[in-house]
Coordinates of C-alpha atoms and ligand atoms in Angstrom, one line a residue:
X1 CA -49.5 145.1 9.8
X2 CA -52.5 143.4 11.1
X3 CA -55.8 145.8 10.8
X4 CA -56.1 145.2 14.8
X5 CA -52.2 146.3 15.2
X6 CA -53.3 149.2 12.1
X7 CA -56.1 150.5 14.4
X8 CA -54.1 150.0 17.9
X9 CA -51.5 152.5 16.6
X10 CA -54.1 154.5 15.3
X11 CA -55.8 154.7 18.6
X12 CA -52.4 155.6 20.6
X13 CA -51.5 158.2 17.7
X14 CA -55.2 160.2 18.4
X15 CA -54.7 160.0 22.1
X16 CA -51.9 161.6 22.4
X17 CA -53.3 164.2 20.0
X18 CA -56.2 164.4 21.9
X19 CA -54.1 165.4 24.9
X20 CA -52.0 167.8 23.5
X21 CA -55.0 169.7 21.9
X22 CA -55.6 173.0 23.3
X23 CA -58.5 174.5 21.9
X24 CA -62.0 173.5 21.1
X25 CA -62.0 173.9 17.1
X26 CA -59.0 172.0 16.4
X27 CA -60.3 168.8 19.2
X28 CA -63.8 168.7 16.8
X29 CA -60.9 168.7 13.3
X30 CA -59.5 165.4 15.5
X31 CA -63.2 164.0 15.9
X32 CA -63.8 164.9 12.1
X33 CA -60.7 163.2 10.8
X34 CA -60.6 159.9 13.1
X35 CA -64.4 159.1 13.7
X36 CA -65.5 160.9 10.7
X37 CA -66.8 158.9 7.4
X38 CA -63.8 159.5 5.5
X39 CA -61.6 159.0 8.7
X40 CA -59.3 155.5 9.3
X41 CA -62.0 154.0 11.3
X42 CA -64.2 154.2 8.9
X43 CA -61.7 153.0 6.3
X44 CA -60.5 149.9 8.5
X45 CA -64.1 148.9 8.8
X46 CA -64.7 149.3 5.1
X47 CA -61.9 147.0 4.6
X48 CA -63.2 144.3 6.7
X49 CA -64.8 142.6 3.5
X50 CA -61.5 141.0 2.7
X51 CA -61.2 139.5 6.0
X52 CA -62.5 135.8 6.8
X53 CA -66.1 135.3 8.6
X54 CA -64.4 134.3 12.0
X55 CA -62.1 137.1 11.7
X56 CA -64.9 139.8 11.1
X57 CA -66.4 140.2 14.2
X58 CA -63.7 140.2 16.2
X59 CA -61.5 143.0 14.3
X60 CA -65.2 144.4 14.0
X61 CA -66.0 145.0 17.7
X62 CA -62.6 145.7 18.1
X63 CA -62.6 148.6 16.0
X64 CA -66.0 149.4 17.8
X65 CA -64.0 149.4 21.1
X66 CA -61.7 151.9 19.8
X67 CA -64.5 154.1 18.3
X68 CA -65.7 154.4 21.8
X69 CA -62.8 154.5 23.8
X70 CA -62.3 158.2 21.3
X71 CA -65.3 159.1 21.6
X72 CA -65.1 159.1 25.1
X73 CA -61.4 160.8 25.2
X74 CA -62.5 163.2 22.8
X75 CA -65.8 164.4 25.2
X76 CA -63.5 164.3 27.8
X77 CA -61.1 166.3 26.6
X78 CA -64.2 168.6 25.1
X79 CA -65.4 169.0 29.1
X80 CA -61.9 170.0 30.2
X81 CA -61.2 172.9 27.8
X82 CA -65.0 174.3 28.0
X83 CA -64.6 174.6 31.7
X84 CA -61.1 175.9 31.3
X85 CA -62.6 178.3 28.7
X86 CA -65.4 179.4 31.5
X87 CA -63.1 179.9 34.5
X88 CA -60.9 182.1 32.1
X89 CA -63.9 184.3 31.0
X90 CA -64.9 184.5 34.5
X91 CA -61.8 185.7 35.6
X92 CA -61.9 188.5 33.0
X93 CA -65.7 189.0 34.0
X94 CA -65.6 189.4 37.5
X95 CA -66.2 192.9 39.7
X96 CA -64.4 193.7 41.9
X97 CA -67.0 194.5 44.7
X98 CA -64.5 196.7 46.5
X99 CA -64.4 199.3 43.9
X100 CA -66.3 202.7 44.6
X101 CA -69.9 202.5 43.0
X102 CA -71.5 205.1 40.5
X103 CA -73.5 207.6 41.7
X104 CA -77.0 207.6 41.1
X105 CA -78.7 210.4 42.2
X106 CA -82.2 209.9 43.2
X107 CA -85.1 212.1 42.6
X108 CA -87.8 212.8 45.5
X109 CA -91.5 214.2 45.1
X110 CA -92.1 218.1 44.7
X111 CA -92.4 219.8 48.2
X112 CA -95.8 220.8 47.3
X113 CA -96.9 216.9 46.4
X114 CA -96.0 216.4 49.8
X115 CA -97.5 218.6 51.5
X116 CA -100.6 217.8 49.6
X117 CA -100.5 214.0 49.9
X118 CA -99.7 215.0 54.1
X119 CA -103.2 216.8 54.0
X120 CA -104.8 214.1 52.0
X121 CA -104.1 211.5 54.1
X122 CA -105.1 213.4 56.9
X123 CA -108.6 213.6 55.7
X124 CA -108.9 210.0 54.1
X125 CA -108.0 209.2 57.8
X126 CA -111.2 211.2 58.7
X127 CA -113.3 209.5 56.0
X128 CA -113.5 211.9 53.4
X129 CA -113.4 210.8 49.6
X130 CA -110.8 212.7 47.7
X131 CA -112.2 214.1 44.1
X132 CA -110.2 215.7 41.5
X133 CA -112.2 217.5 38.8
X134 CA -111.7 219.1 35.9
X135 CA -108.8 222.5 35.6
X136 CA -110.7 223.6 32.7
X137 CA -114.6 225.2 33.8
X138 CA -117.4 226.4 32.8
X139 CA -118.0 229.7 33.9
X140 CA -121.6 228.2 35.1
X141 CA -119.5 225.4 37.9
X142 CA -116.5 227.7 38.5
X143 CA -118.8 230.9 39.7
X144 CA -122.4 230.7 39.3
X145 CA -123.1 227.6 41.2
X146 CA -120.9 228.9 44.3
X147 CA -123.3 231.8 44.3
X148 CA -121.4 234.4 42.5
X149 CA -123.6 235.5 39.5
X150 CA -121.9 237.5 36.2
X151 CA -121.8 240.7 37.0
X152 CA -121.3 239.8 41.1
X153 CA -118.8 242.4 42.9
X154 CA -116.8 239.5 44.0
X155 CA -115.8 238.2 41.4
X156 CA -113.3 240.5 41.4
X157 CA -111.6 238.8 44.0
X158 CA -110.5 236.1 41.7
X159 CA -109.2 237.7 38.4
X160 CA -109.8 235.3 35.9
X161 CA -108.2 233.6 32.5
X162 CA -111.2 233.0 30.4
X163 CA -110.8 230.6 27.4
X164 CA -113.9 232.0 25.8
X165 CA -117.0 233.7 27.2
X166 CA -118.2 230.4 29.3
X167 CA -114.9 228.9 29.7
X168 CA -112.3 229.1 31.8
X169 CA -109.3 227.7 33.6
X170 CA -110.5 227.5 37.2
X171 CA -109.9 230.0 40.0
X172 CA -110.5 227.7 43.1
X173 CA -111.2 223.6 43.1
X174 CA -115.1 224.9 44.5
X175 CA -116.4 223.7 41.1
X176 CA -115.5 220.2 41.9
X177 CA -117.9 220.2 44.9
X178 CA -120.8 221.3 42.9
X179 CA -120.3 218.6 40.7
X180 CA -120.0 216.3 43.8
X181 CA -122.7 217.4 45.7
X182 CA -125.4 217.6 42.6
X183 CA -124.4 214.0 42.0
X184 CA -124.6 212.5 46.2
X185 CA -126.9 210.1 47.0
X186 CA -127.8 211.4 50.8
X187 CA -129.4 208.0 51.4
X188 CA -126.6 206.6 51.6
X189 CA -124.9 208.9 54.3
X190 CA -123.3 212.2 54.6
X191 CA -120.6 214.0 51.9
X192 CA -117.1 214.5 53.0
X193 CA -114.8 215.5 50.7
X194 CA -111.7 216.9 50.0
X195 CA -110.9 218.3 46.4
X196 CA -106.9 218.7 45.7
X197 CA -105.5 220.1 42.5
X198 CA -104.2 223.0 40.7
X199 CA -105.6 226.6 40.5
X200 CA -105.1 229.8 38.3
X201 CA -105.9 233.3 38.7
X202 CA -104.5 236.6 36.5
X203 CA -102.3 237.9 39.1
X204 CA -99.0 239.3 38.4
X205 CA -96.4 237.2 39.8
X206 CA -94.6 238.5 42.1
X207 CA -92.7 236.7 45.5
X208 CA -96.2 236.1 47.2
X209 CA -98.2 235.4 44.1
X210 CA -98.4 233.1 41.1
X211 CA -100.6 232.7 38.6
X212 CA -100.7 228.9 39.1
X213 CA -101.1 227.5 43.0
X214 CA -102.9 224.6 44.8
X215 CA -105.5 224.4 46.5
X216 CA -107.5 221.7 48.8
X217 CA -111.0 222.6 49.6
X218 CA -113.2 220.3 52.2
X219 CA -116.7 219.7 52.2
X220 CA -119.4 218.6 54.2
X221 CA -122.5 218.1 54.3
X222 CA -125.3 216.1 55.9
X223 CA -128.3 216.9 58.9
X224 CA -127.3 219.3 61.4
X225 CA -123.8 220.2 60.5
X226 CA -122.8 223.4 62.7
X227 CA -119.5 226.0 63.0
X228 CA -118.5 223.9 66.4
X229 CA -118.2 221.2 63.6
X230 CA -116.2 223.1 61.2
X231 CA -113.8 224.4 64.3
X232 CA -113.3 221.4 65.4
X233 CA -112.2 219.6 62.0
X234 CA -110.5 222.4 61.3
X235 CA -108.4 222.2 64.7
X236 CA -107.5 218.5 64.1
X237 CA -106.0 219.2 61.2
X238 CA -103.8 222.1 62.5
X239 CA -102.7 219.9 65.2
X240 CA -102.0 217.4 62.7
X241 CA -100.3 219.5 60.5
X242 CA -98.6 222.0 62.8
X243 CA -98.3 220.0 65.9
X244 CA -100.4 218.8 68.9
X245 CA -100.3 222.2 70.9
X246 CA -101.3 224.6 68.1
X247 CA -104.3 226.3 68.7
X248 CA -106.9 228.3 65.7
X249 CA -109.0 230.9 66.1
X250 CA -111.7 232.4 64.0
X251 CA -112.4 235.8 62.7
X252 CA -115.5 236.7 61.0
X253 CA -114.8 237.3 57.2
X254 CA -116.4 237.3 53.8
X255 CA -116.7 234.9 51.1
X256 CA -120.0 234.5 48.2
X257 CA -120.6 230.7 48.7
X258 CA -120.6 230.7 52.7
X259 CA -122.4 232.1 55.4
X260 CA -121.3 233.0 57.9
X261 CA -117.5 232.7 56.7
X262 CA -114.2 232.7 58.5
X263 CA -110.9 233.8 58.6
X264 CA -108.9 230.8 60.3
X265 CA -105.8 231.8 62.5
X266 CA -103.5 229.3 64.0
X267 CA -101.3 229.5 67.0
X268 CA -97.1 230.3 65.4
X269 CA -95.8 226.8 65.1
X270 CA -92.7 228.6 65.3
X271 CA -92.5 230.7 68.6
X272 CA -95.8 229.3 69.7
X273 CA -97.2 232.8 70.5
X274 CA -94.8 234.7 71.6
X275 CA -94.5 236.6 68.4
X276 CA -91.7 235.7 65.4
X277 CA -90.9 236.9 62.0
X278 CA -92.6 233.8 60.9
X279 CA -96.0 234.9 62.4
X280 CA -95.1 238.6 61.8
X281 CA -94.6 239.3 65.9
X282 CA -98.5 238.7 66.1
X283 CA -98.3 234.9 67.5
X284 CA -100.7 234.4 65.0
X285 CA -100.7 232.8 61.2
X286 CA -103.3 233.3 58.8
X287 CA -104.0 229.9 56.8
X288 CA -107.0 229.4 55.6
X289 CA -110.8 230.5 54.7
X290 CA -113.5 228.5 55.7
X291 CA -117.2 228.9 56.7
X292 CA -120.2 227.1 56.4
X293 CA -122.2 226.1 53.1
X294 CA -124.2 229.5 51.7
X295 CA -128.2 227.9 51.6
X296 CA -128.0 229.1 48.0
X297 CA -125.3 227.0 47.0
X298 CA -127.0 224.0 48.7
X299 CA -130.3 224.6 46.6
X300 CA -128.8 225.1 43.6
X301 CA -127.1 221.5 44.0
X302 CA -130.5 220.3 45.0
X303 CA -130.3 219.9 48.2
X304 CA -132.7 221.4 50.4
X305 CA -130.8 224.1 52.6
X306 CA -133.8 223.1 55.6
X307 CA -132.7 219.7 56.4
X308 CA -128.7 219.8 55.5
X309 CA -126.3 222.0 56.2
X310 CA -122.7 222.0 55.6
X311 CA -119.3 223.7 56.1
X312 CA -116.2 223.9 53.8
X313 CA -113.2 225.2 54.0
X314 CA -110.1 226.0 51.3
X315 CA -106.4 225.9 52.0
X316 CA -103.5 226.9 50.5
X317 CA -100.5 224.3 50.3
X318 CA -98.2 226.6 48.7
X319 CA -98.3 229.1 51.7
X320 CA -98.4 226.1 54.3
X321 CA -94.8 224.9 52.2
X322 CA -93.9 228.5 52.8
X323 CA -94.3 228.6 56.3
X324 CA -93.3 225.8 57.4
X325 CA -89.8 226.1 55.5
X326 CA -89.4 229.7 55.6
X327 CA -89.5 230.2 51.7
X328 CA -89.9 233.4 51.1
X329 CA -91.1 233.4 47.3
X330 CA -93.6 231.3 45.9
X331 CA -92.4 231.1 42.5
X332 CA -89.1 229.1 43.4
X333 CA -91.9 226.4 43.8
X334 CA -92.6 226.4 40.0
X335 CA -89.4 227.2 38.5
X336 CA -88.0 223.3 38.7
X337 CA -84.4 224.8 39.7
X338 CA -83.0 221.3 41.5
X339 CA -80.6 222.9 43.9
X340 CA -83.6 224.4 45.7
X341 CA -86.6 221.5 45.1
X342 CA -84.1 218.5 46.1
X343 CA -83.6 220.2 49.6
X344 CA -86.7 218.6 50.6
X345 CA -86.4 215.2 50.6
X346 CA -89.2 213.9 51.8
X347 CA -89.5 210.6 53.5
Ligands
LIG1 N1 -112.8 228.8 47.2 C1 -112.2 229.8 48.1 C2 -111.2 230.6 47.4 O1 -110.5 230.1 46.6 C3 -111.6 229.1 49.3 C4 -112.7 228.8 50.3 C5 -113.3 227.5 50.2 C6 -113.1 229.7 51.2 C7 -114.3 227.2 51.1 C8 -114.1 229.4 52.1 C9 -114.7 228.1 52.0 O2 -111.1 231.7 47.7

């Protein structure tokens, strides 16, 4: 046989292997064995020495043809059974989009971080600063700068842990003001602030107390701050809070670091007035103590208590989370149960 006929049958032999090949390893042992260095091409073309010069090139880009024409088949062939492999593992892949989904069950913020980010933003809209201090005090910013000396009656009113003899954790956020107000630059314009955060005092825990709450305390202070200003801050934010028709009303009270200070009523957001178990039958709720900035407390933050005055006020979100949802214990806010904290969703 001639080597053109040798590598014609040669070519139609691989073909039809080609084409009957099914998988991707065995088409590459084809590739190996025909094209390969040791394969029949290679030998043909090995043998070409013995041929004569006119004959050479001609079996020799013959046998080239052939080498391509494989080649060519063999990528082919390669292509076809890649994509058949793809659409097969496809197939197995797919989801079936109708199928039910899993369940994920999605968390929401803690009533009380609500409530507090509600008030917050309610302020920041009025152009206060918000400023978080520290939870652990000195005795010096927690008491004796809001004008409550050792040894002061009212310090009774907020039963204290101590840490050690100066320390403490701190009974209201107040301490956060004196740090603000020693540090404000009046030049630059009045202080409005609100301080958020956590508080602690040594009460026995019971359905209206805890010995950890929040608290949000406002200040201000600049020239000629007066009680009509305090009212009427106070009033926005109960409208805000509570609802556009709620009314407040004040009742003289006492507190160390203000003077006069106030006992702040507002109108029941509930039977507006007409008496409720919410507001106790009174029409009445009692939510928060305010009054304005004791001239002692201004001093001893260096200001001068003859040019500014101020007001400040102190608020209790755990009660407002109370009232407005009708919990009746405080300490189902602290004790993470999800069945009762994932009721309030939020937005
Ligand atoms: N610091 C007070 C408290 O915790 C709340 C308060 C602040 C009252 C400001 C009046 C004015 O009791």
């Amino acid at each position: 046989m001639s080597l053109q006929a040798k590598l014609e049958s040669l070519k139609n032999e691989t073909l039809e292997k080609i084409d009957n090949v099914s998988d991707l390893q065995a088409l590459n042992q084809i590739r190996v064995e025909t094209l390969g260095k040791k394969g029949p091409i290679t030998e043909v073309l090995r043998g070409m020495k013995d041929l004569s010069i006119e004959e050479r090139p001609k079996v020799g880009s013959f046998a080239n043809e052939i080498r391509d024409e494989l080649t060519q088949a063999i990528e082919a062939r390669k292509q076809l059974l890649e994509d058949e492999a793809l659409t097969v593992a496809l197939a197995k892949e797919s989801i079936d989009v109708t199928l039910p989904g899993q369940q994920v069950q999605k968390g929401n913020r803690h009533v009380l971080t609500q409530i507090m980010e509600e008030i917050e933003d309610i302020f920041i809209g009025m152009g206060y600063q918000v400023v978080e201090g520290y939870e652990v005090e000195s005795d010096h910013y927690n008491f004796e700068r809001m004008n409550l000396p050792k040894e002061h009656p009212a310090r009774d009113m907020q039963d204290t842990f101590y840490i050690s003899e100066d320390i403490l954790i701190r009974t209201h956020t107040s301490p956060v003001q004196a740090r603000t107000m020693e540090k404000h630059d009046f030049s630059k314009g009045p202080l409005r602030m609100i301080s958020p955060g956590k508080v602690f005092r040594r009460d026995t825990d019971d359905a209206t107390h805890s010995h950890q709450f929040h608290q949000i305390e406002g200040l201000v202070v600049d020239k000629h701050v007066t009680m009509g200003d305090l009212k009427g801050t106070l009033e926005v934010m109960m409208q805000k809070m509570f609802g556009e028709d709620r009314k407040i009303r004040l009742r003289p009270s006492y507190f160390p670091f203000t003077e006069p200070s106030v006992e702040v009523d507002v109108s029941c957001f509930k039977c507006d007035g007409a008496g409720c178990n919410v507001c106790k039958y009174t029409g009445w709720i009692e939510i928060l103590g305010a009054g304005m900035v004791h001239p002692n407390v201004l001093k001893m933050s260096g200001i001068d208590p003859e040019e500014y005055s101020g007001f400040a006020f102190g608020i209790g979100p755990d009660r407002v989370a109370m009232l407005r949802y009708g919990v009746n214990d405080i300490r189902n806010f602290y004790q993470n149960d999800l069945r009762f904290l994932s009721q309030f969703k939020g937005e």
